[in-house]
Short mmCIF file of N, CA and C in Angstrom, two decimals:
data_model
loop_
_atom_site.label_atom_id
_atom_site.label_comp_id
_atom_site.label_asym_id
_atom_site.label_seq_id
_atom_site.Cartn_x
_atom_site.Cartn_y
_atom_site.Cartn_z
N UNK G 1 11.70 -23.32 -9.42
CA UNK G 1 10.79 -22.20 -9.53
C UNK G 1 9.38 -22.69 -9.13
N UNK G 2 8.76 -21.98 -8.22
CA UNK G 2 7.44 -22.37 -7.72
C UNK G 2 6.34 -22.16 -8.69
N UNK G 3 5.22 -22.83 -8.45
CA UNK G 3 4.05 -22.72 -9.29
C UNK G 3 3.50 -21.31 -9.36
N UNK G 4 3.60 -20.56 -8.24
CA UNK G 4 3.07 -19.20 -8.20
C UNK G 4 3.91 -18.28 -9.15
N UNK G 5 5.20 -18.50 -9.21
CA UNK G 5 6.08 -17.70 -10.12
C UNK G 5 5.75 -18.06 -11.57
N UNK G 6 5.55 -19.31 -11.89
CA UNK G 6 5.27 -19.69 -13.24
C UNK G 6 3.92 -19.12 -13.72
N UNK G 7 2.89 -19.22 -12.86
CA UNK G 7 1.58 -18.64 -13.23
C UNK G 7 1.71 -17.13 -13.36
N UNK G 8 2.50 -16.51 -12.50
CA UNK G 8 2.67 -15.04 -12.56
C UNK G 8 3.34 -14.64 -13.87
N UNK G 9 4.35 -15.40 -14.27
CA UNK G 9 5.03 -15.07 -15.55
C UNK G 9 4.07 -15.24 -16.74
N UNK G 10 3.23 -16.22 -16.71
CA UNK G 10 2.27 -16.39 -17.77
C UNK G 10 1.27 -15.25 -17.79
N UNK G 11 0.77 -14.84 -16.62
CA UNK G 11 -0.15 -13.76 -16.57
C UNK G 11 0.54 -12.43 -17.00
N UNK G 12 1.77 -12.19 -16.59
CA UNK G 12 2.50 -11.00 -17.05
C UNK G 12 2.71 -10.99 -18.55
N UNK G 13 3.06 -12.15 -19.10
CA UNK G 13 3.28 -12.26 -20.54
C UNK G 13 1.98 -11.95 -21.31
N UNK G 14 0.85 -12.45 -20.84
CA UNK G 14 -0.45 -12.16 -21.48
C UNK G 14 -0.74 -10.71 -21.39
N UNK G 15 -0.53 -10.10 -20.17
CA UNK G 15 -0.77 -8.66 -20.01
C UNK G 15 0.08 -7.82 -20.95
N UNK G 16 1.34 -8.15 -21.09
CA UNK G 16 2.23 -7.41 -21.95
C UNK G 16 1.81 -7.55 -23.44
N UNK G 17 1.37 -8.76 -23.83
CA UNK G 17 0.92 -8.96 -25.21
C UNK G 17 -0.35 -8.10 -25.45
N UNK G 18 -1.21 -8.01 -24.49
CA UNK G 18 -2.45 -7.19 -24.67
C UNK G 18 -2.05 -5.70 -24.76
N UNK G 19 -1.13 -5.26 -23.90
CA UNK G 19 -0.70 -3.86 -23.94
C UNK G 19 -0.06 -3.54 -25.28
N UNK G 20 0.83 -4.41 -25.75
CA UNK G 20 1.48 -4.16 -27.05
C UNK G 20 0.45 -4.25 -28.20
N UNK G 21 -0.53 -5.13 -28.07
CA UNK G 21 -1.55 -5.22 -29.08
C UNK G 21 -2.38 -3.93 -29.18
N UNK G 22 -2.53 -3.24 -28.07
CA UNK G 22 -3.20 -1.95 -28.08
C UNK G 22 -2.30 -0.81 -28.53
N UNK G 23 -1.08 -0.86 -28.00
CA UNK G 23 -0.12 0.25 -28.17
C UNK G 23 0.36 0.42 -29.60
N UNK G 24 0.74 -0.65 -30.28
CA UNK G 24 1.32 -0.53 -31.63
C UNK G 24 0.39 0.10 -32.61
N UNK G 25 -0.87 -0.38 -32.78
CA UNK G 25 -1.74 0.28 -33.75
C UNK G 25 -2.12 1.68 -33.35
N UNK G 26 -2.28 1.91 -32.05
CA UNK G 26 -2.68 3.25 -31.56
C UNK G 26 -1.56 4.23 -31.88
N UNK G 27 -0.31 3.83 -31.62
CA UNK G 27 0.87 4.69 -31.88
C UNK G 27 0.98 5.01 -33.34
N UNK G 28 0.77 4.01 -34.22
CA UNK G 28 0.90 4.22 -35.64
C UNK G 28 -0.23 5.15 -36.12
N UNK G 29 -1.41 5.12 -35.52
CA UNK G 29 -2.53 5.90 -35.96
C UNK G 29 -2.44 7.39 -35.54
N UNK G 30 -2.00 7.66 -34.31
CA UNK G 30 -2.12 9.00 -33.75
C UNK G 30 -0.77 9.78 -33.64
N UNK G 31 0.32 9.11 -33.67
CA UNK G 31 1.61 9.80 -33.53
C UNK G 31 2.13 10.15 -34.95
N UNK G 32 2.39 11.43 -35.17
CA UNK G 32 2.82 11.90 -36.47
C UNK G 32 4.34 11.94 -36.46
N UNK G 33 4.93 11.20 -37.40
CA UNK G 33 6.36 11.18 -37.54
C UNK G 33 6.81 11.78 -38.86
N UNK G 34 7.86 12.55 -38.80
CA UNK G 34 8.48 13.15 -39.99
C UNK G 34 9.99 12.84 -39.93
N UNK G 35 10.52 12.26 -40.95
CA UNK G 35 11.95 11.86 -41.01
C UNK G 35 12.31 10.95 -39.89
N UNK G 36 11.41 10.05 -39.46
CA UNK G 36 11.66 9.11 -38.42
C UNK G 36 11.57 9.64 -37.04
N UNK G 37 11.28 10.93 -36.84
CA UNK G 37 11.18 11.50 -35.50
C UNK G 37 9.76 12.01 -35.30
N UNK G 38 9.34 11.94 -34.06
CA UNK G 38 8.02 12.43 -33.70
C UNK G 38 7.91 13.96 -33.85
N UNK G 39 6.93 14.42 -34.58
CA UNK G 39 6.67 15.85 -34.70
C UNK G 39 5.71 16.23 -33.58
N UNK G 40 6.26 16.83 -32.54
CA UNK G 40 5.46 17.16 -31.36
C UNK G 40 4.55 18.36 -31.61
N UNK G 41 4.80 19.15 -32.62
CA UNK G 41 3.88 20.24 -32.93
C UNK G 41 2.58 19.75 -33.51
N UNK G 42 2.62 18.72 -34.32
CA UNK G 42 1.42 18.16 -34.92
C UNK G 42 0.79 17.01 -34.12
N UNK G 43 1.52 16.37 -33.25
CA UNK G 43 1.00 15.26 -32.50
C UNK G 43 0.34 15.81 -31.23
N UNK G 44 -0.96 15.75 -31.15
CA UNK G 44 -1.74 16.33 -30.06
C UNK G 44 -2.11 15.28 -28.97
N UNK G 45 -1.86 14.02 -29.29
CA UNK G 45 -2.33 12.95 -28.40
C UNK G 45 -1.68 13.02 -27.03
N UNK G 46 -0.48 13.59 -26.92
CA UNK G 46 0.20 13.64 -25.62
C UNK G 46 -0.40 14.73 -24.70
N UNK G 47 -1.25 15.59 -25.25
CA UNK G 47 -1.84 16.66 -24.48
C UNK G 47 -3.20 16.34 -23.90
N UNK G 48 -3.68 15.12 -24.13
CA UNK G 48 -5.00 14.78 -23.62
C UNK G 48 -5.01 13.37 -23.07
N UNK G 49 -6.00 13.04 -22.27
CA UNK G 49 -6.12 11.71 -21.71
C UNK G 49 -6.36 10.72 -22.85
N UNK G 50 -5.63 9.58 -22.82
CA UNK G 50 -5.80 8.63 -23.90
C UNK G 50 -5.92 7.20 -23.30
N UNK G 51 -6.04 6.24 -24.15
CA UNK G 51 -6.28 4.88 -23.72
C UNK G 51 -5.13 4.32 -22.85
N UNK G 52 -3.92 4.79 -23.10
CA UNK G 52 -2.78 4.31 -22.26
C UNK G 52 -2.84 4.90 -20.85
N UNK G 53 -3.38 6.06 -20.69
CA UNK G 53 -3.54 6.60 -19.35
C UNK G 53 -4.55 5.77 -18.57
N UNK G 54 -5.63 5.42 -19.24
CA UNK G 54 -6.61 4.56 -18.62
C UNK G 54 -6.03 3.20 -18.27
N UNK G 55 -5.29 2.63 -19.18
CA UNK G 55 -4.65 1.36 -18.97
C UNK G 55 -3.65 1.40 -17.83
N UNK G 56 -2.89 2.50 -17.72
CA UNK G 56 -1.93 2.69 -16.68
C UNK G 56 -2.64 2.81 -15.29
N UNK G 57 -3.75 3.50 -15.31
CA UNK G 57 -4.53 3.65 -14.05
C UNK G 57 -5.04 2.26 -13.60
N UNK G 58 -5.54 1.46 -14.54
CA UNK G 58 -5.98 0.13 -14.18
C UNK G 58 -4.84 -0.72 -13.68
N UNK G 59 -3.65 -0.64 -14.33
CA UNK G 59 -2.47 -1.37 -13.87
C UNK G 59 -2.02 -0.94 -12.49
N UNK G 60 -2.11 0.35 -12.23
CA UNK G 60 -1.71 0.88 -10.90
C UNK G 60 -2.65 0.35 -9.83
N UNK G 61 -3.95 0.33 -10.10
CA UNK G 61 -4.89 -0.22 -9.13
C UNK G 61 -4.67 -1.71 -8.91
N UNK G 62 -4.40 -2.45 -10.00
CA UNK G 62 -4.06 -3.87 -9.87
C UNK G 62 -2.82 -4.09 -9.09
N UNK G 63 -1.82 -3.27 -9.28
CA UNK G 63 -0.53 -3.36 -8.55
C UNK G 63 -0.80 -3.13 -7.06
N UNK G 64 -1.59 -2.13 -6.72
CA UNK G 64 -1.89 -1.84 -5.33
C UNK G 64 -2.61 -3.05 -4.72
N UNK G 65 -3.55 -3.68 -5.47
CA UNK G 65 -4.24 -4.82 -5.01
C UNK G 65 -3.21 -5.97 -4.73
N UNK G 66 -2.31 -6.19 -5.64
CA UNK G 66 -1.29 -7.25 -5.44
C UNK G 66 -0.40 -6.99 -4.23
N UNK G 67 0.02 -5.77 -4.06
CA UNK G 67 0.88 -5.41 -2.91
C UNK G 67 0.07 -5.60 -1.58
N UNK G 68 -1.18 -5.21 -1.56
CA UNK G 68 -2.00 -5.35 -0.35
C UNK G 68 -2.28 -6.81 -0.06
N UNK G 69 -2.57 -7.58 -1.08
CA UNK G 69 -2.76 -9.03 -0.90
C UNK G 69 -1.53 -9.69 -0.38
N UNK G 70 -0.38 -9.32 -0.90
CA UNK G 70 0.88 -9.85 -0.43
C UNK G 70 1.11 -9.47 1.01
N UNK G 71 0.83 -8.21 1.34
CA UNK G 71 0.96 -7.76 2.70
C UNK G 71 0.08 -8.50 3.68
N UNK G 72 -1.19 -8.77 3.28
CA UNK G 72 -2.08 -9.50 4.15
C UNK G 72 -1.61 -10.92 4.33
N UNK G 73 -1.17 -11.56 3.25
CA UNK G 73 -0.68 -12.95 3.33
C UNK G 73 0.51 -13.09 4.28
N UNK G 74 1.40 -12.10 4.19
CA UNK G 74 2.61 -12.17 5.02
C UNK G 74 2.38 -11.76 6.47
N UNK G 75 1.55 -10.71 6.64
CA UNK G 75 1.28 -10.20 7.97
C UNK G 75 0.30 -11.02 8.75
N UNK G 76 -0.88 -11.22 8.20
CA UNK G 76 -1.95 -11.89 8.94
C UNK G 76 -1.91 -13.44 8.75
N UNK G 77 -1.51 -13.89 7.60
CA UNK G 77 -1.49 -15.31 7.34
C UNK G 77 -0.22 -16.03 7.77
N UNK G 78 0.85 -15.27 7.98
CA UNK G 78 2.13 -15.88 8.35
C UNK G 78 2.71 -16.78 7.32
N UNK G 79 2.33 -16.51 6.06
CA UNK G 79 2.84 -17.32 4.91
C UNK G 79 4.30 -17.01 4.64
N UNK G 80 4.91 -17.92 3.91
CA UNK G 80 6.30 -17.76 3.47
C UNK G 80 6.39 -17.81 1.94
N UNK G 81 7.58 -17.68 1.42
CA UNK G 81 7.76 -17.68 -0.04
C UNK G 81 7.39 -19.00 -0.67
N UNK G 82 7.26 -20.04 0.10
CA UNK G 82 6.86 -21.33 -0.44
C UNK G 82 5.37 -21.36 -0.87
N UNK G 83 4.58 -20.42 -0.35
CA UNK G 83 3.19 -20.36 -0.64
C UNK G 83 3.04 -19.84 -2.12
N UNK G 84 2.26 -20.56 -2.98
CA UNK G 84 2.11 -20.09 -4.37
C UNK G 84 1.48 -18.72 -4.50
N UNK G 85 0.59 -18.34 -3.58
CA UNK G 85 -0.02 -17.02 -3.66
C UNK G 85 0.96 -15.93 -3.33
N UNK G 86 1.86 -16.13 -2.39
CA UNK G 86 2.89 -15.19 -2.07
C UNK G 86 3.83 -15.02 -3.28
N UNK G 87 4.16 -16.15 -3.92
CA UNK G 87 5.01 -16.11 -5.14
C UNK G 87 4.34 -15.29 -6.25
N UNK G 88 3.06 -15.57 -6.45
CA UNK G 88 2.29 -14.92 -7.48
C UNK G 88 2.22 -13.42 -7.27
N UNK G 89 1.80 -13.01 -6.08
CA UNK G 89 1.63 -11.58 -5.80
C UNK G 89 2.96 -10.84 -5.74
N UNK G 90 4.01 -11.50 -5.29
CA UNK G 90 5.35 -10.86 -5.27
C UNK G 90 5.82 -10.59 -6.70
N UNK G 91 5.69 -11.54 -7.55
CA UNK G 91 6.11 -11.34 -8.96
C UNK G 91 5.29 -10.35 -9.69
N UNK G 92 3.94 -10.40 -9.49
CA UNK G 92 3.00 -9.47 -10.14
C UNK G 92 3.26 -8.03 -9.71
N UNK G 93 3.39 -7.82 -8.42
CA UNK G 93 3.61 -6.52 -7.89
C UNK G 93 4.89 -5.91 -8.46
N UNK G 94 5.93 -6.69 -8.46
CA UNK G 94 7.24 -6.18 -9.00
C UNK G 94 7.16 -5.89 -10.48
N UNK G 95 6.59 -6.77 -11.24
CA UNK G 95 6.55 -6.57 -12.70
C UNK G 95 5.71 -5.32 -13.08
N UNK G 96 4.51 -5.17 -12.47
CA UNK G 96 3.63 -4.11 -12.88
C UNK G 96 4.06 -2.73 -12.31
N UNK G 97 4.78 -2.73 -11.17
CA UNK G 97 5.37 -1.48 -10.70
C UNK G 97 6.39 -0.95 -11.70
N UNK G 98 7.24 -1.85 -12.22
CA UNK G 98 8.26 -1.45 -13.21
C UNK G 98 7.58 -0.93 -14.47
N UNK G 99 6.54 -1.60 -14.95
CA UNK G 99 5.84 -1.14 -16.18
C UNK G 99 5.15 0.17 -15.95
N UNK G 100 4.43 0.34 -14.85
CA UNK G 100 3.73 1.56 -14.57
C UNK G 100 4.65 2.74 -14.40
N UNK G 101 5.72 2.61 -13.68
CA UNK G 101 6.67 3.70 -13.52
C UNK G 101 7.37 4.04 -14.84
N UNK G 102 7.70 3.03 -15.62
CA UNK G 102 8.32 3.29 -16.94
C UNK G 102 7.41 4.11 -17.79
N UNK G 103 6.12 3.71 -17.85
CA UNK G 103 5.16 4.45 -18.66
C UNK G 103 4.99 5.87 -18.12
N UNK G 104 4.96 6.03 -16.82
CA UNK G 104 4.79 7.36 -16.20
C UNK G 104 5.93 8.29 -16.65
N UNK G 105 7.15 7.79 -16.54
CA UNK G 105 8.32 8.61 -16.94
C UNK G 105 8.27 8.97 -18.42
N UNK G 106 7.95 7.96 -19.26
CA UNK G 106 7.84 8.20 -20.71
C UNK G 106 6.72 9.20 -21.03
N UNK G 107 5.60 9.05 -20.35
CA UNK G 107 4.45 9.91 -20.62
C UNK G 107 4.79 11.38 -20.19
N UNK G 108 5.39 11.55 -19.06
CA UNK G 108 5.78 12.91 -18.62
C UNK G 108 6.77 13.56 -19.60
N UNK G 109 7.72 12.75 -20.03
CA UNK G 109 8.73 13.25 -21.00
C UNK G 109 8.09 13.66 -22.29
N UNK G 110 7.22 12.81 -22.82
CA UNK G 110 6.55 13.13 -24.11
C UNK G 110 5.61 14.30 -23.98
N UNK G 111 4.91 14.42 -22.86
CA UNK G 111 3.98 15.56 -22.63
C UNK G 111 4.80 16.85 -22.54
N UNK G 112 5.89 16.83 -21.83
CA UNK G 112 6.73 18.09 -21.73
C UNK G 112 7.31 18.45 -23.07
N UNK G 113 7.71 17.49 -23.90
CA UNK G 113 8.23 17.84 -25.20
C UNK G 113 7.15 18.42 -26.10
N UNK G 114 5.92 17.90 -25.98
CA UNK G 114 4.82 18.39 -26.72
C UNK G 114 4.45 19.82 -26.27
N UNK G 115 4.44 20.02 -24.98
CA UNK G 115 4.14 21.37 -24.50
C UNK G 115 5.18 22.35 -24.94
N UNK G 116 6.44 21.98 -24.89
CA UNK G 116 7.55 22.81 -25.37
C UNK G 116 7.40 23.18 -26.82
N UNK G 117 7.02 22.18 -27.66
CA UNK G 117 6.80 22.43 -29.06
C UNK G 117 5.62 23.38 -29.27
N UNK G 118 4.54 23.22 -28.49
CA UNK G 118 3.38 24.06 -28.66
C UNK G 118 3.65 25.50 -28.20
N UNK G 119 4.40 25.64 -27.09
CA UNK G 119 4.71 26.97 -26.58
C UNK G 119 5.70 27.67 -27.54
N UNK G 120 6.61 26.87 -28.09
CA UNK G 120 7.50 27.43 -29.06
C UNK G 120 6.78 27.96 -30.32
N UNK G 121 5.72 27.22 -30.69
CA UNK G 121 4.91 27.67 -31.81
C UNK G 121 4.15 28.94 -31.48
N UNK G 122 3.68 29.08 -30.26
CA UNK G 122 2.96 30.32 -29.88
C UNK G 122 3.92 31.49 -29.82
N UNK G 123 5.11 31.29 -29.30
CA UNK G 123 6.10 32.37 -29.26
C UNK G 123 6.56 32.78 -30.66
N UNK G 124 6.64 31.83 -31.57
CA UNK G 124 7.00 32.21 -32.93
C UNK G 124 5.94 33.09 -33.59
N UNK G 125 4.66 32.86 -33.29
CA UNK G 125 3.61 33.67 -33.84
C UNK G 125 3.61 35.11 -33.24
N UNK G 126 3.84 35.15 -31.91
CA UNK G 126 3.81 36.47 -31.26
C UNK G 126 4.96 37.39 -31.72
N UNK G 127 6.09 36.80 -32.03
CA UNK G 127 7.25 37.67 -32.38
C UNK G 127 7.28 38.14 -33.76
#
């Protein structure tokens, strides 16, 4: 395993620890659970921009930077996988694309569930 991959794994581990360090207390504070399930009628955090959306935007920009740096190294520099920078940017781009897309899918799902709960609440009042 090359030095670029090792450094990239360390950077990814630090990033994930920071994300979890933000996510766990935030989730406990703002997500309302009843009987072990999220109560989407009372949990309003999914309906507005929050710290995770900002974090995901920053990660997406960082991922774009990694992909473009990798592209420039391969296209203009003629580098190969033996180059530590190519190893680093390859691993970083792959890891953060997976994290960003996973969060996007989870966020859309939670937002739709919250909207459905809110609309159901409105329809219950109207009838």
